């Protein structure tokens, strides 16, 4: 049994309702709470981690509250670190029953994702943001291209994704405002420029060039060449006006070349450089990027060192 005090922290209109119940001289069960109060409580629960769908079994009232209140399912975060069959069934249940409410769907990086779940993801017609740690193969592309309302997406390419497939994605996902290209080792600067011209709403791009590139793979040499051309292409419009996050791996650049690119990126917020041959970086580049950072750059990482716009300190 639950008694509500008169100094409840609920919204004013809910306080009035709770006071009336107390003044009537009877206690109330949690199932007797006003719908608005129950929704406010449910909002503190995480859909997956707290197994929110279980509450639908309590009573018809709770079942309807969960089904019709989209704010409870707006953001779904999935962390299957300890993946069990129950966890997979729970995610499928949420996507099937409440998927029409889901706007943001994010998996924790480097975690397991079953391919069979894509059939559920492709039905989320109101989805605006998607981050799923899988390579965008032909099957994944076919499923994801149904999500025509997407505004923000991360694409992990590996050696699977080609320029033509990227164009196919851009032709379907025409509402994209932010796109992240992560580890797309086969893409060229021509493919990236082509999608920029097609995506009329695109305002933000995150480029992670050659991240996690396997150097033992015979195709890594062409990926390194492509990465160099991509970086050089950022010095020109329209890319220089779109890139806000730039991560560079396994690219050989002269300090002057890198500086020419970075100083032209009008909206750059994060720059990460690792395993790159950049000579005289700390004496030349770091001094210059400090001046740019006073206006735009929030964080810089370089081969184990972290720099903010005011000081430098060894990274962990």
XYZ file of C-alpha atoms in Angstrom:
316
model
C 0.000 0.000 0.000
C 1.180 3.519 -0.765
C 0.266 6.847 0.858
C 1.172 10.061 -0.908
C 2.427 13.000 1.212
C 1.150 16.495 0.534
C 4.682 17.686 -0.343
C 4.875 15.419 -3.363
C 7.488 16.295 -5.988
C 5.079 15.617 -8.824
C 3.961 18.232 -11.303
C 1.432 20.783 -9.841
C -1.570 19.234 -11.510
C -0.556 15.794 -10.213
C -0.002 17.173 -6.702
C -3.617 18.337 -6.645
C -4.830 14.859 -7.541
C -2.667 13.168 -4.902
C -3.778 15.623 -2.174
C -7.406 14.892 -2.922
C -6.802 11.167 -2.470
C -5.047 11.653 0.904
C -7.769 14.047 2.110
C -10.413 11.469 1.299
C -8.913 9.390 4.105
C -7.971 6.306 2.112
C -4.653 4.881 1.003
C -4.066 3.836 -2.560
C -2.214 1.183 -4.488
C 0.417 2.097 -7.058
C -1.960 0.868 -9.746
C -4.392 3.581 -8.584
C -1.984 6.410 -9.376
C -3.029 8.824 -12.140
C -1.802 7.844 -15.577
C 0.427 10.917 -15.773
C 2.153 9.932 -12.520
C 2.728 6.377 -13.707
C 4.240 7.558 -16.974
C 6.534 9.913 -15.039
C 7.703 6.912 -12.985
C 8.116 4.646 -16.012
C 10.289 7.276 -17.717
C 13.003 6.568 -15.143
C 13.308 3.000 -16.412
C 15.447 1.888 -19.343
C 13.482 -0.149 -21.904
C 16.040 -2.974 -22.244
C 18.114 -2.918 -19.066
C 15.069 -2.653 -16.798
C 12.895 -4.995 -18.898
C 10.185 -2.371 -19.222
C 7.772 -4.580 -21.249
C 7.204 -6.736 -18.156
C 5.121 -3.947 -16.647
C 2.525 -4.502 -19.354
C 1.591 -7.762 -17.591
C 0.500 -6.010 -14.366
C -2.894 -4.848 -15.567
C -4.763 -3.527 -18.585
C -4.156 0.076 -17.545
C -0.399 -0.373 -17.468
C -0.513 -2.299 -20.749
C -2.219 0.621 -22.464
C 0.065 3.210 -20.866
C 3.124 1.430 -22.209
C 1.640 0.948 -25.646
C 0.396 4.470 -26.260
C 3.054 6.622 -24.553
C 5.771 6.918 -27.148
C 8.081 8.925 -24.888
C 8.913 5.688 -23.025
C 10.352 4.101 -26.184
C 11.831 7.110 -27.951
C 15.456 6.082 -27.248
C 16.553 2.431 -27.171
C 20.121 1.598 -26.101
C 21.243 -2.002 -26.435
C 24.262 -3.401 -24.609
C 24.350 -7.170 -25.142
C 27.717 -7.592 -23.414
C 26.383 -10.711 -21.719
C 24.274 -11.871 -24.606
C 21.582 -14.368 -23.645
C 18.646 -15.734 -25.547
C 16.284 -13.857 -23.252
C 17.999 -10.568 -24.046
C 17.571 -11.135 -27.780
C 13.883 -12.008 -27.351
C 13.385 -8.888 -25.252
C 14.853 -6.622 -27.938
C 12.706 -8.272 -30.618
C 9.627 -7.851 -28.402
C 10.314 -4.149 -27.913
C 10.889 -3.506 -31.611
C 7.765 -5.398 -32.656
C 5.339 -4.058 -30.049
C 6.671 -0.557 -29.503
C 8.811 -0.005 -32.605
C 6.403 2.578 -33.999
C 7.555 4.889 -31.176
C 11.330 4.347 -31.514
C 13.275 7.326 -32.860
C 16.839 6.538 -31.718
C 18.309 3.028 -31.816
C 21.888 2.589 -30.623
C 23.975 -0.496 -29.972
C 27.049 -0.339 -27.794
C 30.188 -0.395 -29.949
C 31.896 -3.731 -30.584
C 29.004 -5.859 -29.372
C 27.096 -8.780 -30.861
C 24.223 -8.145 -33.250
C 22.208 -10.993 -34.721
C 21.435 -10.527 -38.422
C 17.900 -11.812 -37.881
C 17.106 -8.654 -35.933
C 17.385 -6.528 -39.101
C 13.919 -7.640 -40.195
C 12.573 -5.850 -37.098
C 14.786 -2.770 -37.480
C 13.673 -2.186 -41.055
C 10.071 -1.771 -39.841
C 10.838 1.174 -37.554
C 9.226 3.806 -39.745
C 9.742 6.664 -37.283
C 13.423 5.952 -36.689
C 15.592 9.083 -36.909
C 18.960 7.860 -35.612
C 20.665 4.485 -36.081
C 24.012 3.166 -34.878
C 24.537 -0.546 -35.212
C 28.059 -2.100 -35.101
C 27.861 -4.282 -38.202
C 29.396 -4.075 -41.649
C 26.990 -2.698 -44.217
C 26.877 -5.673 -46.555
C 24.385 -5.986 -49.417
C 21.796 -7.568 -47.125
C 22.187 -4.874 -44.487
C 21.919 -2.146 -47.132
C 18.699 -3.654 -48.491
C 17.185 -3.650 -45.005
C 18.423 -0.248 -43.881
C 17.428 1.513 -47.086
C 13.795 1.010 -46.066
C 14.326 3.481 -43.209
C 13.640 6.501 -45.369
C 13.050 8.778 -42.373
C 16.576 8.411 -41.002
C 18.309 11.705 -40.221
C 21.452 10.405 -38.517
C 23.289 7.165 -39.295
C 26.632 5.457 -38.795
C 27.844 3.315 -41.693
C 30.588 0.757 -41.073
C 32.000 -0.274 -44.433
C 35.131 -2.382 -44.150
C 36.118 -3.739 -47.545
C 32.476 -4.536 -48.310
C 31.061 -1.097 -49.037
C 31.759 0.400 -52.466
C 31.188 3.862 -53.910
C 28.197 2.567 -55.893
C 26.607 1.054 -52.797
C 27.114 4.307 -50.915
C 25.282 6.070 -53.740
C 22.480 3.525 -53.432
C 22.190 4.343 -49.733
C 22.098 8.089 -50.399
C 19.394 7.624 -53.028
C 17.147 5.937 -50.436
C 18.013 7.825 -47.246
C 17.432 11.283 -48.678
C 16.580 12.878 -45.304
C 20.020 12.330 -43.779
C 21.381 15.331 -41.878
C 24.359 13.630 -40.199
C 26.357 10.716 -41.570
C 29.295 8.855 -40.028
C 31.560 6.877 -42.344
C 33.532 4.514 -40.130
C 36.223 2.121 -41.385
C 35.009 2.344 -44.991
C 38.322 1.199 -46.433
C 37.207 0.806 -50.045
C 35.519 4.186 -50.444
C 37.159 6.905 -52.523
C 36.906 10.666 -52.346
C 34.796 10.555 -55.522
C 32.176 8.382 -53.840
C 32.004 10.663 -50.806
C 31.675 13.769 -52.966
C 28.933 12.089 -54.997
C 26.701 11.430 -51.968
C 27.211 14.960 -50.665
C 25.700 16.382 -53.828
C 22.714 14.026 -53.539
C 21.959 14.532 -49.837
C 20.435 18.004 -49.901
C 19.751 18.053 -46.139
C 23.227 16.919 -45.113
C 24.746 19.352 -42.601
C 27.247 17.256 -40.667
C 29.754 14.529 -41.538
C 31.972 12.371 -39.319
C 34.882 10.754 -41.139
C 36.915 7.964 -39.553
C 39.496 7.207 -42.217
C 41.112 3.748 -42.102
C 40.049 3.060 -38.515
C 40.834 -0.567 -37.520
C 42.470 -1.173 -40.897
C 44.107 -4.657 -40.991
C 47.557 -3.982 -42.434
C 48.071 -7.694 -43.027
C 45.322 -7.597 -45.666
C 46.658 -7.228 -49.193
C 44.044 -4.552 -49.912
C 45.319 -2.268 -47.154
C 47.748 -0.522 -49.526
C 44.929 0.718 -51.758
C 42.953 1.725 -48.639
C 45.886 3.846 -47.452
C 46.087 5.554 -50.865
C 42.325 6.181 -50.858
C 42.585 7.592 -47.348
C 45.258 10.073 -48.430
C 43.103 11.291 -51.340
C 40.085 11.632 -49.044
C 42.040 13.762 -46.555
C 43.355 16.030 -49.312
C 39.833 16.366 -50.716
C 38.622 17.822 -47.425
C 40.454 21.050 -48.190
C 37.810 21.934 -50.785
C 34.079 22.617 -50.829
C 31.642 21.176 -50.050
C 33.443 18.752 -47.699
C 35.294 21.481 -45.809
C 31.918 22.890 -44.706
C 30.519 19.574 -43.473
C 33.165 17.649 -41.510
C 32.917 18.102 -37.729
C 34.700 14.903 -36.641
C 37.858 13.701 -38.354
C 39.803 10.591 -37.334
C 42.881 9.766 -39.412
C 44.716 6.440 -39.274
C 47.540 5.040 -41.417
C 47.870 8.082 -43.665
C 51.226 9.642 -44.535
C 51.013 13.441 -44.654
C 53.382 16.357 -44.571
C 52.696 18.752 -41.722
C 51.883 21.540 -44.157
C 49.405 19.331 -46.029
C 47.592 18.372 -42.848
C 47.484 21.983 -41.666
C 46.059 23.145 -45.012
C 43.219 20.659 -44.568
C 42.485 21.283 -40.893
C 42.486 25.074 -41.048
C 39.811 24.978 -43.745
C 37.371 22.751 -41.829
C 34.925 25.386 -40.652
C 32.973 23.204 -38.206
C 35.636 20.823 -36.903
C 35.038 19.804 -33.280
C 37.116 16.658 -32.896
C 40.397 15.635 -34.519
C 42.103 12.302 -33.894
C 45.381 11.227 -35.537
C 47.059 7.868 -34.984
C 49.646 5.707 -36.758
C 50.331 8.497 -39.230
C 53.651 9.862 -40.451
C 53.339 13.574 -39.687
C 56.758 15.137 -39.240
C 57.384 18.134 -36.938
C 53.861 17.840 -35.563
C 54.360 19.197 -32.078
C 56.598 22.117 -33.078
C 54.573 23.342 -36.030
C 51.097 21.849 -36.273
C 50.183 21.915 -32.580
C 51.019 25.625 -32.312
C 48.788 26.435 -35.272
C 45.901 24.171 -34.269
C 45.884 25.837 -30.832
C 44.996 29.109 -32.533
C 42.226 27.490 -34.558
C 41.009 25.602 -31.498
C 40.211 28.823 -29.676
C 37.302 29.134 -32.091
C 36.331 25.625 -33.168
C 38.342 22.623 -32.017
C 37.271 21.038 -28.735
C 39.535 18.004 -28.571
C 42.612 16.611 -30.317
C 44.268 13.223 -29.908
C 47.616 12.371 -31.491
C 49.610 9.139 -31.049
C 48.951 8.729 -27.343
C 48.776 12.428 -26.434
C 45.589 14.312 -25.684
C 45.413 18.060 -26.273
C 42.661 20.478 -25.382
C 42.699 24.071 -26.529
C 44.621 25.265 -23.470
C 47.142 22.591 -22.560
C 48.680 19.236 -23.497
C 48.921 16.157 -21.313
C 49.886 12.496 -21.889
C 46.961 10.290 -22.788
C 46.042 7.169 -20.866
